[in-house]
Coordinates of C-alpha atoms in Angstrom, one line a residue:
Chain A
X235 CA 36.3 -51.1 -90.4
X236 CA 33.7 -50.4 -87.5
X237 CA 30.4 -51.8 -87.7
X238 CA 27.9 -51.1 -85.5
X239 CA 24.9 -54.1 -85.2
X240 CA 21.9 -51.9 -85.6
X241 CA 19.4 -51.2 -82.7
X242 CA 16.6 -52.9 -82.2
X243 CA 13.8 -52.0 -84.3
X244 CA 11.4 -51.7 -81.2
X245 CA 14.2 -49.7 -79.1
X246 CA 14.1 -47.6 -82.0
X247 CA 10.2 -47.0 -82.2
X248 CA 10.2 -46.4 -78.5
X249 CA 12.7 -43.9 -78.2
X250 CA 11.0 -41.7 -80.9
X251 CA 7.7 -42.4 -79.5
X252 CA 8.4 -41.3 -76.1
X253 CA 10.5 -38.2 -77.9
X254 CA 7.0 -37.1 -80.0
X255 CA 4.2 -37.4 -77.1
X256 CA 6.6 -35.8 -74.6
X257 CA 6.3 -32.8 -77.5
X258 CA 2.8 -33.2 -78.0
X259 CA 1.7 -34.1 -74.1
X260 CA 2.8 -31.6 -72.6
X261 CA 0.3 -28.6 -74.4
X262 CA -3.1 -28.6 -73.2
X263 CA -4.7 -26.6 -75.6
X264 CA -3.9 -29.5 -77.9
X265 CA -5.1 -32.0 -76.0
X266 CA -8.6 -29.8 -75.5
X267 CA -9.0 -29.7 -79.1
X268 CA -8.2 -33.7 -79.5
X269 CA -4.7 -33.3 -81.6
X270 CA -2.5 -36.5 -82.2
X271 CA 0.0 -37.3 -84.2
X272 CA 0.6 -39.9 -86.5
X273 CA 5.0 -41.0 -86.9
X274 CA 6.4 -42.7 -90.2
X275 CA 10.5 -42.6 -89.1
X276 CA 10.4 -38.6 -89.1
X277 CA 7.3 -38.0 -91.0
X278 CA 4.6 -36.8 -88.6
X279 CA 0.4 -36.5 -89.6
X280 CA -1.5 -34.3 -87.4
X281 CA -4.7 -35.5 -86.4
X282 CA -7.9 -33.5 -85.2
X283 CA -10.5 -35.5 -83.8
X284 CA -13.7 -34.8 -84.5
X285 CA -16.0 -33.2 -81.6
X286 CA -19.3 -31.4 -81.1
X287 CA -17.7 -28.8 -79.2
X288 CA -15.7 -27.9 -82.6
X289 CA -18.2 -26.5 -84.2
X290 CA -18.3 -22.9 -85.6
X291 CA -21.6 -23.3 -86.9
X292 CA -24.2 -25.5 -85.8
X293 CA -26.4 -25.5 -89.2
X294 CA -24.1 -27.3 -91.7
X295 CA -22.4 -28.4 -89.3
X296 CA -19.0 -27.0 -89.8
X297 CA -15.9 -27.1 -87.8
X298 CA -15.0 -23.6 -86.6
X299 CA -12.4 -21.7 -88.2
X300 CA -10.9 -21.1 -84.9
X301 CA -10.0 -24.9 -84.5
X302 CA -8.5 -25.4 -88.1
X303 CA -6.5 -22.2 -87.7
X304 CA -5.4 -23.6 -84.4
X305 CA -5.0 -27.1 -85.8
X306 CA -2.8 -26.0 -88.4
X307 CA -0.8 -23.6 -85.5
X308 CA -0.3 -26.8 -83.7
X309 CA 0.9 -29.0 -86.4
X310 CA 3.8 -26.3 -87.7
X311 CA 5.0 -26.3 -83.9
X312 CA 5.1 -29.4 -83.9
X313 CA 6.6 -30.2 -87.0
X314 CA 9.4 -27.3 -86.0
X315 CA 10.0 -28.5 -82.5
X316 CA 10.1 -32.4 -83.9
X317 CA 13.0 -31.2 -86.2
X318 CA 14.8 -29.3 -83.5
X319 CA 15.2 -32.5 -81.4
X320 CA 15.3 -35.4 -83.9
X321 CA 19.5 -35.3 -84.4
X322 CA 19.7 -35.1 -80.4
X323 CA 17.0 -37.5 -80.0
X324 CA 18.8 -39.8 -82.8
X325 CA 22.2 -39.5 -81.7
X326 CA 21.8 -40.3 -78.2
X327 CA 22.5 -36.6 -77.0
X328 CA 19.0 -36.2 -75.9
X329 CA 17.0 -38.3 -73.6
X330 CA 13.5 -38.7 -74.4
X331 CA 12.8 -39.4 -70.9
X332 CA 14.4 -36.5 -69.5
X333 CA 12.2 -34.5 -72.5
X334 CA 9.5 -35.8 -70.3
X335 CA 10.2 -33.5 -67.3
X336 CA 11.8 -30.3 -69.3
X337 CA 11.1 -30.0 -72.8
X338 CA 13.3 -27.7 -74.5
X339 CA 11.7 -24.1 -75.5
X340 CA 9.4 -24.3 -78.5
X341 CA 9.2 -22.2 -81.6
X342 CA 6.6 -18.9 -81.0
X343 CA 4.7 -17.4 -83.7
X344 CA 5.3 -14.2 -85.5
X345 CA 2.7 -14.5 -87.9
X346 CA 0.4 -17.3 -89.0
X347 CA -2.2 -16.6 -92.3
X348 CA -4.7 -19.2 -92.9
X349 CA -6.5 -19.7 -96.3
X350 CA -10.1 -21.4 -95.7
X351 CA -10.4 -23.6 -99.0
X352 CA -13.7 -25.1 -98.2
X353 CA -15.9 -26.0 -95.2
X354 CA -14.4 -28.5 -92.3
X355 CA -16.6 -31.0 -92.4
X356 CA -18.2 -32.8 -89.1
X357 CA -15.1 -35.5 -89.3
X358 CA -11.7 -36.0 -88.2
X359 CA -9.0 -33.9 -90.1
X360 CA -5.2 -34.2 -91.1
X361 CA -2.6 -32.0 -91.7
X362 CA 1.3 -32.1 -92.5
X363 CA 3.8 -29.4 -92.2
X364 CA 6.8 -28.7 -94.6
X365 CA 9.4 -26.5 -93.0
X366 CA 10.4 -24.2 -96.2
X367 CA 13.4 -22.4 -94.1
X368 CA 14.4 -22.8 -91.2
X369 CA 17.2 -20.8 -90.0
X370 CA 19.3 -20.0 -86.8
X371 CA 16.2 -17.1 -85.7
X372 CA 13.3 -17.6 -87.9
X373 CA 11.7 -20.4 -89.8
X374 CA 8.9 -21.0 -92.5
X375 CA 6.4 -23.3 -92.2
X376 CA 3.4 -24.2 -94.8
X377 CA 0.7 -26.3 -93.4
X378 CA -1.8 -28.4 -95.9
X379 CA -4.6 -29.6 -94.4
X380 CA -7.7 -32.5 -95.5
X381 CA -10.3 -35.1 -94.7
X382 CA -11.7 -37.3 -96.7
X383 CA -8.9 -37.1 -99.9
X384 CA -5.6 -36.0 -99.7
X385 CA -5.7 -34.2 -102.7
X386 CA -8.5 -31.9 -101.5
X387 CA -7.5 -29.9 -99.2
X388 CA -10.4 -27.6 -97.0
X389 CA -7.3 -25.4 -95.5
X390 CA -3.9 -24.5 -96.0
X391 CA -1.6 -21.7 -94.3
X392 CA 2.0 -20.1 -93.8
X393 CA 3.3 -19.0 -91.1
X394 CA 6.9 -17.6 -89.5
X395 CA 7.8 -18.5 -86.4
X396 CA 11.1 -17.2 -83.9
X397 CA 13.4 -19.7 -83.1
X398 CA 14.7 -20.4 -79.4
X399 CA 18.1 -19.3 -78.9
X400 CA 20.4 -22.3 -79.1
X401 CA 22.4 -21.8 -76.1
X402 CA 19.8 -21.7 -73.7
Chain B
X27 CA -33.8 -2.0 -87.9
X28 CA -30.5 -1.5 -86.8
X29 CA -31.0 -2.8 -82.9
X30 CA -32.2 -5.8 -84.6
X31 CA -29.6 -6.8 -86.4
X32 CA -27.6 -6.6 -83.1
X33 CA -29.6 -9.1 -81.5
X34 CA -29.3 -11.3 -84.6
X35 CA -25.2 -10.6 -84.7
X36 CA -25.1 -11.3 -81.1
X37 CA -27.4 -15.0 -81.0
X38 CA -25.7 -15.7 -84.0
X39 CA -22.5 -15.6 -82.4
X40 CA -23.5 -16.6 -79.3
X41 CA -25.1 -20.0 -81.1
X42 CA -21.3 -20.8 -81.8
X43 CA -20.5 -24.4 -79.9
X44 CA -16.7 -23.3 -79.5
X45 CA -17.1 -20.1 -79.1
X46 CA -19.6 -21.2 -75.7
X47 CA -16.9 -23.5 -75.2
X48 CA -14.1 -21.4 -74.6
X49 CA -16.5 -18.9 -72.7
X50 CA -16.3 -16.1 -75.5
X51 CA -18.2 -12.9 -74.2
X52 CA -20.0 -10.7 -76.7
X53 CA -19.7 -7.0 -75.1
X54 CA -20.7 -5.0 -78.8
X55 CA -21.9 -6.0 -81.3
X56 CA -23.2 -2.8 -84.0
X57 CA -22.8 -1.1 -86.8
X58 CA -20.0 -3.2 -88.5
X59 CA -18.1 -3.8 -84.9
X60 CA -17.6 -6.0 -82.5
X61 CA -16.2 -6.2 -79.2
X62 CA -15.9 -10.0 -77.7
X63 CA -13.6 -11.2 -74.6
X64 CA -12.3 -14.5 -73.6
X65 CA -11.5 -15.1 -69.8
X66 CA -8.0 -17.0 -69.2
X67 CA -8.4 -20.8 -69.1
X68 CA -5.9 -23.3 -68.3
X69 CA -7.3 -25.3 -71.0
X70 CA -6.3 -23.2 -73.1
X71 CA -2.5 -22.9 -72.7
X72 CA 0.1 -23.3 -75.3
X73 CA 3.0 -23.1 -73.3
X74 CA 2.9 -25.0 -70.0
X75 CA 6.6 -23.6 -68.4
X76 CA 4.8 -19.8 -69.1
X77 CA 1.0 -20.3 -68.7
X78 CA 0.6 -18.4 -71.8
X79 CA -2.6 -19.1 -74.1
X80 CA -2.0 -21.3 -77.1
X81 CA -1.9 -18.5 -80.5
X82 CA -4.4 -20.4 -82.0
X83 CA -6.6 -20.0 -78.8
X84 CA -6.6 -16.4 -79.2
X85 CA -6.8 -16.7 -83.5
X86 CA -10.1 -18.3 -82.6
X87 CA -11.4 -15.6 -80.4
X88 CA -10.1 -12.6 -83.5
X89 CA -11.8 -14.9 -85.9
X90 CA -15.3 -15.4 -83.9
X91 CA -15.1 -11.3 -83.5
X92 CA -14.7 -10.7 -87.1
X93 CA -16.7 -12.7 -88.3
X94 CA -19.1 -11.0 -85.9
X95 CA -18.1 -7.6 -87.3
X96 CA -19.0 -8.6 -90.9
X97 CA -22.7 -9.4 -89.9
X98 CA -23.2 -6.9 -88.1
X99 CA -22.4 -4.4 -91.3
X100 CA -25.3 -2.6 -91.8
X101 CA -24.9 -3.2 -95.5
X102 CA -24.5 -7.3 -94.7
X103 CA -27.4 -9.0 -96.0
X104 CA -26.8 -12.5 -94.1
X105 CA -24.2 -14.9 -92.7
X106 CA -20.5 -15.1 -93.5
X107 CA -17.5 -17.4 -93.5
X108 CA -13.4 -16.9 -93.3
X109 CA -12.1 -16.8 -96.9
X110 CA -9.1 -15.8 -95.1
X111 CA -7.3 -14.2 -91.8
X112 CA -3.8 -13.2 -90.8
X113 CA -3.0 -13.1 -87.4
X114 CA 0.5 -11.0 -86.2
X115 CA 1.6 -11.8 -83.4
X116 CA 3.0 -9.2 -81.2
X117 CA 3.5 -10.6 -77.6
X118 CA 2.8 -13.6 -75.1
X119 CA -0.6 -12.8 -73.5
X120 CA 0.0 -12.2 -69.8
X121 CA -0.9 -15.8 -67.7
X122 CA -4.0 -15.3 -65.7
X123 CA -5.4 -12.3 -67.8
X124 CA -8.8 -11.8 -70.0
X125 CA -8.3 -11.5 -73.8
X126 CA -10.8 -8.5 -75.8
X127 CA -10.7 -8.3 -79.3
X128 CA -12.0 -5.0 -81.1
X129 CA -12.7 -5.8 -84.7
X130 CA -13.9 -3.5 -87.6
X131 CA -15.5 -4.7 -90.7
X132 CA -14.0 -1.3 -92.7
X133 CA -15.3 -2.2 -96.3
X134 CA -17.7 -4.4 -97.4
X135 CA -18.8 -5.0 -101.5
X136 CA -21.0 -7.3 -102.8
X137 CA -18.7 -10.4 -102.3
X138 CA -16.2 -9.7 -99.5
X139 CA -15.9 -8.3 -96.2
X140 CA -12.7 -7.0 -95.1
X141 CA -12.2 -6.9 -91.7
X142 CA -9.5 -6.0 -89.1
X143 CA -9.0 -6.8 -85.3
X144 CA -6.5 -5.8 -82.5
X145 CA -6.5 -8.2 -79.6
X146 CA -5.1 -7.2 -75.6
X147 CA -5.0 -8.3 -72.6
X148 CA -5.5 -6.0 -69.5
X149 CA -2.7 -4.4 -70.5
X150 CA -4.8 -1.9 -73.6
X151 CA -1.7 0.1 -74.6
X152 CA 0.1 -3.0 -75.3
X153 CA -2.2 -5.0 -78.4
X154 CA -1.2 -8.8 -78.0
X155 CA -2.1 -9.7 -81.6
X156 CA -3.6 -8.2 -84.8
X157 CA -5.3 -10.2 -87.6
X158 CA -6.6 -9.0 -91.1
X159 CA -9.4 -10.8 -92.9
X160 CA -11.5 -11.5 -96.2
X161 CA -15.0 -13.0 -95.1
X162 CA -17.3 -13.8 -97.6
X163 CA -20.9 -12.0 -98.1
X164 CA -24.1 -14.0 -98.7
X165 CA -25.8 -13.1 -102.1
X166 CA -28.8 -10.7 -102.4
X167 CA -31.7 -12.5 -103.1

């Protein structure tokens, strides 16, 4: 019988930390538009900070469509790129650090189709992706995003994205 | 009446925070058509190893210019918002280049606009992305 004494919890933590912001750092369009994320073990939040310079239009205020498709881009990526590393990441094969200086390539869009439920209101906004399919080319992502409730949801969206080759 | 409703399609747009923010150029705006460019900005990347524009940066841009081409219907009595928009995306935009979008509101009833766009970058025989869209239409009062 092996046993293994388990790690650390805050070796743990760290590693997948330094795994996620090396993801998420490393775009500058998300860091224009003020995109975190939030980690529970694998489960990640995205989270859009709210700005003046989101706004699409000035008189309700609302933020722009633009950003919540773009928010909603981000977080499938994300979510897609997040599942391509967490086995490497959690077995040791990966080094987060070494994700640092060459992240591995990302997931590109074929097609992304956002539904605009109701108006983005002048506050910060989440959104969580479930990958429906992913397979060795293409994957499907649906994206659900809110505010204030979690039940009411001002956008949601699908998208299909190519996969990196995995021998690259 | 119909230079007017230019000038009010092009303000309107033009009043857009984000669309100032990521420098968006109105070049046409008439007659249910719109023709709006966005210069290259490293703020804007998606993929630092390429350079190439994030696809929401550019989904913004085809969404601005829709929305642009719905007011500008002739039949449109007011302002509009996305009910929804598809964007296909064909090919990285080349680092370092302009995007233009060309959209076309092609039918508008008394609820919906629908309205198409093709996006490129200097390279016009080669579209980088194309979105289809359902805006809404303001009552008649």
């Amino acid at each position: 019988m092996s046993w293994k004494k388990p790690e650390p919890v805050q070796v743990v933590k760290q590693r997948r930390d330094t795994a996620l912001s090396a993801l998420v750092e490393s775009v500058p369009y998300m860091k224009f538009l003020g995109i975190s994320f939030d980690r529970r073990g694998d489960e990640l939040t995205a989270v859009l900070r709210y700005s003046e310079k989101i706004i699409g239009n000035p008189m309700l205020p609302a933020i722009h469509g633009g950003v919540t498709a773009s928010f909603l881009e981000s977080a499938a990526i994300v979510e897609l790129g997040w599942a391509m590393i967490w086995d490497g990441i959690e077995s040791g094969r990966l080094d987060p650090d070494a994700l640092e200086q060459r992240l591995p390539p990302l997931p590109k869009t074929i097609d992304f189709t956002v539904d605009y439920l109701r108006s983005g209101l002048p506050r910060d906004a989440y959104a969580r992706a479930r990958v429906n399919r992913s397979g060795r080319r293409y994957a499907s992502v649906q994206v659900e995003a809110w505010q204030d409730n979690r039940d009411r949801l001002f956008a949601q969206a699908t998208g299909h994205f190519l996969m990196p080759s995995r021998d690259e | 009446m119909a230079a007017d409703k230019t000038t009010i399609a092009r303000q309107f747009s033009e009043a857009i925070p984000f669309a100032r923010e990521l420098n968006m150029e109105f070049l046409t705006v008439e007659n249910g058509r719109a023709v709006a460019r966005m210069p290259y900005d490293a703020r804007l990347v998606g993929d630092p190893e390429t350079g190439v524009i994030h696809g929401g940066a550019v989904s913004a841009l085809m969404d601005t210019c829709c929305g642009a081409a719905a007011i500008a219907h002739p039949d449109n009595p007011g302002v509009t918002a996305t009910i929804d928009l598809r964007i296909d995306y064909m090919r990285p935009a080349t680092p370092g280049q302009a995007i233009t979008t060309h959209a076309e509101c092609y039918r508008l009833t008394r609820s919906v606009a629908f309205v198409t766009a093709t996006a490129y970058d200097e390279d016009e025989t080669r579209p980088v992305a194309r979105a289809n869209g359902a805006f809404t239409v303001e009552r008649r009062r």
